[in-house]
Amino acid sequence: MKNILESHYVQEMIEATSNMYRLGWDERNGGNISYLLSEEEVSEYINLNQVIRHIPLEFDGSELVGNYFITTGSGKYFKNVKSKPAECLGLFRIANSGKELELLWGFDNESLPTSELPSHLMSHIARLKVDSQHRIVMHCHASHLLAMSFTHSLDPRDFTRTLWQMCTECLVVFPEGIEIIPWLVPGTTEIGMATAEKMQTARLVIWPYHGIYGSGTTMDEVFGLIETAEKAAQVYTYVQAQGGVKQTITDENLIQLAERFGVTPKANYLTD
Ligand code: 13P
Ligand code: ZN
């Protein structure tokens, strides 16, 4: 068996969490990541028949039975993932009952998966229905997006349009726009259902006064999505501090961009 610490997925989890901490998106234990793995990827490194622990699941995970995930642990600090991967991360399979997880590696010292597992697993279910290549869900407390949720309209069309206008790249990176749920108690099945519902049409979902969820096929894609939206929110913060918008990217410009880069902006989000 190969050393799992050298697997591409443990390395990607370490790299992503370290970068997210470095960028100030994940204070204390803030943020969580889940990564859907294939059986082949897992079996190279661990014995699939050796279940270390059974962990109850609070909602019905039947749709994901037999699937493997590596996730961050609850209460774990992203700054520590690199030095304590086997405690801060865990790899599990969804049991046949759909009601528990079979821990196969990690979550040392009785650690548990992220408390946001409902939002993660329900988002995986939603995204897999629209994208068979989907693999990753990432949550963090990106500072400028979080701040914007206090000062900007929370209408998803308004919010998306502002972000598209703050950096020329944005429309190309997330043409489907950003979705927003109401404020809800974190870690609950309720917030999981609300997030997953929005994930049916978008890869980015704002949790007002809390943070953001991103999803996609690769770690780079999801990280880049959040990074781009967060950069736009940072520019918005500067623009507001400098006295507000005097001129901006027009809808006509955005349409030209969409044509040039072959993306389809969310319907009715531009005037034409
Ligand atoms: P966990 O430490 O349980 O992953 O929770 C962090 C968080 O960001 C809650 O929304
Ligand atoms: Zn959070």
Short mmCIF file of C-alpha atoms and ligand atoms in Angstrom, two decimals:
data_model
loop_
_atom_site.label_atom_id
_atom_site.label_comp_id
_atom_site.label_asym_id
_atom_site.label_seq_id
_atom_site.Cartn_x
_atom_site.Cartn_y
_atom_site.Cartn_z
CA MET A 1 0.00 0.00 0.00
CA LYS A 2 1.22 3.48 -0.81
CA ASN A 3 1.48 6.21 1.82
CA ILE A 4 -1.79 8.13 1.85
CA LEU A 5 -0.04 11.29 3.01
CA GLU A 6 1.55 11.35 -0.43
CA SER A 7 -1.77 10.92 -2.29
CA HIS A 8 -2.75 13.78 -4.58
CA TYR A 9 -5.94 14.33 -2.59
CA VAL A 10 -4.33 14.67 0.85
CA GLN A 11 -1.75 16.99 -0.71
CA GLU A 12 -4.50 19.05 -2.39
CA MET A 13 -6.42 19.30 0.89
CA ILE A 14 -3.28 20.50 2.69
CA GLU A 15 -2.45 23.01 -0.02
CA ALA A 16 -6.00 24.40 -0.24
CA THR A 17 -6.49 24.74 3.51
CA SER A 18 -3.05 26.37 3.92
CA ASN A 19 -3.80 28.88 1.18
CA MET A 20 -7.27 29.62 2.55
CA TYR A 21 -5.77 30.29 5.98
CA ARG A 22 -3.02 32.45 4.47
CA LEU A 23 -5.64 34.56 2.67
CA GLY A 24 -7.58 35.16 5.89
CA TRP A 25 -10.65 33.27 4.72
CA ASP A 26 -10.55 30.78 7.60
CA GLU A 27 -9.94 32.10 11.09
CA ARG A 28 -9.87 29.56 13.93
CA ASN A 29 -11.78 26.47 12.68
CA GLY A 30 -13.70 28.45 10.05
CA GLY A 31 -14.28 26.74 6.72
CA ASN A 32 -14.51 23.17 5.50
CA ILE A 33 -13.80 21.17 2.32
CA SER A 34 -15.17 17.86 1.02
CA TYR A 35 -13.70 16.00 -1.94
CA LEU A 36 -15.47 13.11 -3.70
CA LEU A 37 -12.98 10.31 -4.49
CA SER A 38 -13.20 7.26 -6.72
CA GLU A 39 -12.76 3.78 -5.25
CA GLU A 40 -9.57 3.37 -7.33
CA GLU A 41 -8.05 6.52 -5.85
CA VAL A 42 -8.78 5.30 -2.33
CA SER A 43 -7.82 1.62 -2.73
CA GLU A 44 -4.28 2.51 -3.78
CA TYR A 45 -3.68 3.80 -0.26
CA ILE A 46 -6.01 2.08 2.19
CA ASN A 47 -7.77 -1.21 2.84
CA LEU A 48 -11.40 -0.64 1.90
CA ASN A 49 -12.55 -3.41 4.26
CA GLN A 50 -10.96 -1.98 7.37
CA VAL A 51 -13.53 0.36 8.89
CA ILE A 52 -12.01 2.27 11.81
CA ARG A 53 -15.20 3.77 13.19
CA HIS A 54 -18.89 4.20 12.32
CA ILE A 55 -20.09 7.80 12.51
CA PRO A 56 -23.85 8.54 12.46
CA LEU A 57 -25.20 10.80 9.73
CA GLU A 58 -27.97 13.20 10.70
CA PHE A 59 -29.83 13.11 7.40
CA ASP A 60 -30.59 10.56 4.72
CA GLY A 61 -27.45 9.98 2.65
CA SER A 62 -28.98 7.17 0.57
CA GLU A 63 -28.22 8.93 -2.70
CA LEU A 64 -24.51 8.77 -1.92
CA VAL A 65 -24.24 5.17 -0.67
CA GLY A 66 -20.84 3.66 -1.51
CA ASN A 67 -19.25 7.01 -2.32
CA TYR A 68 -15.92 7.99 -0.80
CA PHE A 69 -15.07 11.45 0.53
CA ILE A 70 -12.13 13.10 2.21
CA THR A 71 -13.23 16.07 4.33
CA THR A 72 -11.88 18.47 6.92
CA GLY A 73 -12.73 17.76 10.55
CA SER A 74 -15.07 19.66 12.82
CA GLY A 75 -13.34 22.25 14.99
CA LYS A 76 -10.03 21.81 13.17
CA TYR A 77 -7.95 24.86 12.36
CA PHE A 78 -6.97 25.18 8.70
CA LYS A 79 -3.57 26.48 9.80
CA ASN A 80 -2.90 23.06 11.41
CA VAL A 81 -3.92 20.73 8.56
CA LYS A 82 -0.39 20.64 7.15
CA SER A 83 1.22 19.60 10.46
CA LYS A 84 -1.59 17.24 11.61
CA PRO A 85 -3.28 15.85 8.48
CA ALA A 86 -4.46 12.58 10.07
CA GLU A 87 -6.25 14.49 12.81
CA CYS A 88 -7.62 17.40 10.77
CA LEU A 89 -8.74 15.29 7.79
CA GLY A 90 -10.70 12.05 7.44
CA LEU A 91 -11.64 9.71 4.61
CA PHE A 92 -14.92 7.81 4.78
CA ARG A 93 -17.51 5.90 2.76
CA ILE A 94 -21.27 6.39 3.00
CA ALA A 95 -22.59 3.12 4.49
CA ASN A 96 -25.27 1.02 2.78
CA SER A 97 -27.88 2.22 5.28
CA GLY A 98 -27.29 5.83 4.14
CA LYS A 99 -27.43 6.67 7.84
CA GLU A 100 -23.78 6.47 8.81
CA LEU A 101 -20.24 7.02 7.61
CA GLU A 102 -17.58 4.31 7.60
CA LEU A 103 -14.32 5.97 8.58
CA LEU A 104 -11.39 4.46 6.68
CA TRP A 105 -8.56 6.87 7.49
CA GLY A 106 -7.91 9.96 9.61
CA PHE A 107 -10.00 11.85 12.16
CA ASP A 108 -7.45 10.68 14.75
CA ASN A 109 -8.14 11.25 18.45
CA GLU A 110 -11.91 10.78 18.04
CA SER A 111 -12.20 13.76 15.67
CA LEU A 112 -15.37 14.09 13.63
CA PRO A 113 -16.16 15.33 10.11
CA THR A 114 -17.09 18.98 9.64
CA SER A 115 -20.34 20.04 11.28
CA GLU A 116 -21.34 21.35 7.84
CA LEU A 117 -21.58 17.84 6.40
CA PRO A 118 -25.31 18.25 5.58
CA SER A 119 -24.57 21.25 3.34
CA HIS A 120 -21.60 19.50 1.77
CA LEU A 121 -23.23 16.15 1.06
CA MET A 122 -26.52 17.67 -0.11
CA SER A 123 -24.57 20.02 -2.38
CA HIS A 124 -22.66 17.06 -3.81
CA ILE A 125 -25.98 15.35 -4.57
CA ALA A 126 -27.31 18.50 -6.26
CA ARG A 127 -24.18 19.20 -8.31
CA LEU A 128 -23.74 15.57 -9.46
CA LYS A 129 -27.21 15.78 -11.00
CA VAL A 130 -26.12 18.67 -13.24
CA ASP A 131 -22.40 17.87 -13.65
CA SER A 132 -21.14 14.28 -13.71
CA GLN A 133 -17.55 15.55 -13.30
CA HIS A 134 -18.37 17.41 -10.07
CA ARG A 135 -16.11 16.52 -7.09
CA ILE A 136 -15.49 19.32 -4.62
CA VAL A 137 -17.45 21.51 -2.19
CA MET A 138 -15.60 24.28 -0.32
CA HIS A 139 -16.87 26.62 2.39
CA CYS A 140 -14.99 29.59 3.86
CA HIS A 141 -15.44 32.97 5.51
CA ALA A 142 -14.00 35.11 2.68
CA SER A 143 -13.77 38.52 4.34
CA HIS A 144 -14.90 40.95 1.64
CA LEU A 145 -17.81 38.83 0.46
CA LEU A 146 -18.88 38.44 4.08
CA ALA A 147 -18.67 42.21 4.58
CA MET A 148 -20.61 42.85 1.38
CA SER A 149 -23.49 40.76 2.70
CA PHE A 150 -24.07 43.55 5.27
CA THR A 151 -23.86 46.52 2.92
CA HIS A 152 -25.15 45.33 -0.45
CA SER A 153 -28.59 44.27 -1.64
CA LEU A 154 -28.99 40.51 -1.14
CA ASP A 155 -30.95 40.12 -4.34
CA PRO A 156 -28.84 37.56 -6.26
CA ARG A 157 -29.20 39.49 -9.53
CA ASP A 158 -28.02 42.76 -7.96
CA PHE A 159 -25.20 41.03 -6.10
CA THR A 160 -24.02 39.13 -9.18
CA ARG A 161 -24.14 42.23 -11.38
CA THR A 162 -22.02 44.19 -8.91
CA LEU A 163 -19.39 41.44 -8.81
CA TRP A 164 -19.39 41.13 -12.62
CA GLN A 165 -18.80 44.89 -12.82
CA MET A 166 -15.90 44.93 -10.33
CA CYS A 167 -13.46 42.77 -12.34
CA THR A 168 -13.57 42.04 -16.05
CA GLU A 169 -12.78 38.35 -15.33
CA CYS A 170 -15.85 37.69 -13.21
CA LEU A 171 -18.46 37.11 -15.90
CA VAL A 172 -16.16 34.63 -17.61
CA VAL A 173 -15.42 32.74 -14.37
CA PHE A 174 -18.98 32.55 -13.03
CA PRO A 175 -21.42 33.32 -15.87
CA GLU A 176 -24.23 31.52 -14.02
CA GLY A 177 -23.98 34.15 -11.26
CA ILE A 178 -23.99 33.84 -7.50
CA GLU A 179 -26.90 32.53 -5.46
CA ILE A 180 -27.81 33.67 -1.94
CA ILE A 181 -29.74 31.89 0.82
CA PRO A 182 -31.39 33.58 3.82
CA TRP A 183 -29.49 33.62 7.13
CA LEU A 184 -29.91 30.18 8.70
CA VAL A 185 -28.32 28.33 11.62
CA PRO A 186 -25.08 26.71 10.41
CA GLY A 187 -24.54 22.96 10.58
CA THR A 188 -28.24 22.15 10.21
CA THR A 189 -30.08 20.00 7.68
CA GLU A 190 -32.17 23.09 6.92
CA ILE A 191 -29.19 25.15 5.76
CA GLY A 192 -27.98 22.11 3.85
CA MET A 193 -31.25 21.87 1.94
CA ALA A 194 -31.29 25.60 1.19
CA THR A 195 -27.68 25.53 -0.05
CA ALA A 196 -28.19 22.44 -2.18
CA GLU A 197 -31.30 23.91 -3.76
CA LYS A 198 -29.24 26.90 -4.97
CA MET A 199 -26.42 24.60 -6.09
CA GLN A 200 -28.75 23.21 -8.75
CA THR A 201 -28.08 26.31 -10.83
CA ALA A 202 -24.89 27.90 -9.47
CA ARG A 203 -21.47 26.87 -8.15
CA LEU A 204 -21.29 29.79 -5.72
CA VAL A 205 -23.74 30.33 -2.86
CA ILE A 206 -23.47 33.17 -0.34
CA TRP A 207 -24.41 32.55 3.28
CA PRO A 208 -25.17 36.12 4.46
CA TYR A 209 -23.18 37.33 7.51
CA HIS A 210 -21.25 34.03 7.44
CA GLY A 211 -19.37 33.18 4.25
CA ILE A 212 -19.57 31.42 0.92
CA TYR A 213 -19.89 27.94 -0.59
CA GLY A 214 -18.21 26.97 -3.85
CA SER A 215 -18.31 23.76 -5.87
CA GLY A 216 -16.66 22.30 -8.94
CA THR A 217 -14.64 19.60 -10.60
CA THR A 218 -11.15 20.37 -9.34
CA MET A 219 -9.64 22.04 -6.28
CA ASP A 220 -8.16 24.71 -8.54
CA GLU A 221 -11.53 25.43 -10.14
CA VAL A 222 -13.34 25.83 -6.82
CA PHE A 223 -10.52 27.77 -5.18
CA GLY A 224 -10.31 30.02 -8.25
CA LEU A 225 -14.07 30.60 -8.23
CA ILE A 226 -14.08 31.78 -4.61
CA GLU A 227 -10.84 33.72 -5.12
CA THR A 228 -12.31 35.59 -8.11
CA ALA A 229 -15.58 36.45 -6.36
CA GLU A 230 -13.67 37.48 -3.25
CA LYS A 231 -11.32 39.69 -5.31
CA ALA A 232 -14.35 41.42 -6.86
CA ALA A 233 -15.79 41.97 -3.38
CA GLN A 234 -12.44 43.43 -2.29
CA VAL A 235 -12.45 45.82 -5.24
CA TYR A 236 -16.05 46.75 -4.37
CA THR A 237 -14.87 47.56 -0.83
CA TYR A 238 -12.13 49.86 -2.18
CA VAL A 239 -14.51 51.48 -4.65
CA GLN A 240 -16.99 52.24 -1.89
CA ALA A 241 -14.18 53.59 0.31
CA GLN A 242 -12.99 55.81 -2.55
CA GLY A 243 -16.41 57.43 -2.81
CA GLY A 244 -18.41 55.02 -4.95
CA VAL A 245 -18.76 54.14 -8.62
CA LYS A 246 -18.31 56.97 -11.16
CA GLN A 247 -18.14 54.68 -14.21
CA THR A 248 -18.31 50.95 -14.67
CA ILE A 249 -18.30 47.99 -17.06
CA THR A 250 -21.51 48.37 -19.04
CA ASP A 251 -23.95 45.62 -19.93
CA GLU A 252 -22.84 46.06 -23.53
CA ASN A 253 -19.24 45.38 -22.45
CA LEU A 254 -20.37 42.29 -20.53
CA ILE A 255 -22.23 40.98 -23.59
CA GLN A 256 -19.08 41.48 -25.69
CA LEU A 257 -17.08 39.57 -23.08
CA ALA A 258 -19.56 36.69 -23.05
CA GLU A 259 -19.40 36.44 -26.84
CA ARG A 260 -15.60 36.57 -26.93
CA PHE A 261 -15.19 33.90 -24.22
CA GLY A 262 -18.12 31.72 -25.30
CA VAL A 263 -20.00 31.83 -21.98
CA THR A 264 -23.74 32.24 -21.42
CA PRO A 265 -24.60 34.82 -18.75
CA LYS A 266 -27.48 33.93 -16.45
CA ALA A 267 -30.74 34.72 -18.23
CA ASN A 268 -32.16 38.20 -17.58
CA TYR A 269 -29.10 39.33 -15.60
CA LEU A 270 -28.04 41.68 -18.40
CA THR A 271 -30.33 44.19 -20.01
CA ASP A 272 -30.15 42.55 -23.44
P1 13P B 1 -16.42 23.01 11.30
O1 13P B 1 -15.20 23.29 12.16
O2 13P B 1 -17.37 22.07 11.98
O3 13P B 1 -16.02 22.57 9.92
O4 13P B 1 -17.23 24.38 11.16
C1 13P B 1 -16.61 25.52 10.68
C2 13P B 1 -17.54 26.44 9.99
O5 13P B 1 -17.11 27.22 9.17
C3 13P B 1 -18.98 26.39 10.31
O6 13P B 1 -19.74 27.07 9.36
ZN ZN B 2 -18.58 28.67 8.36
#
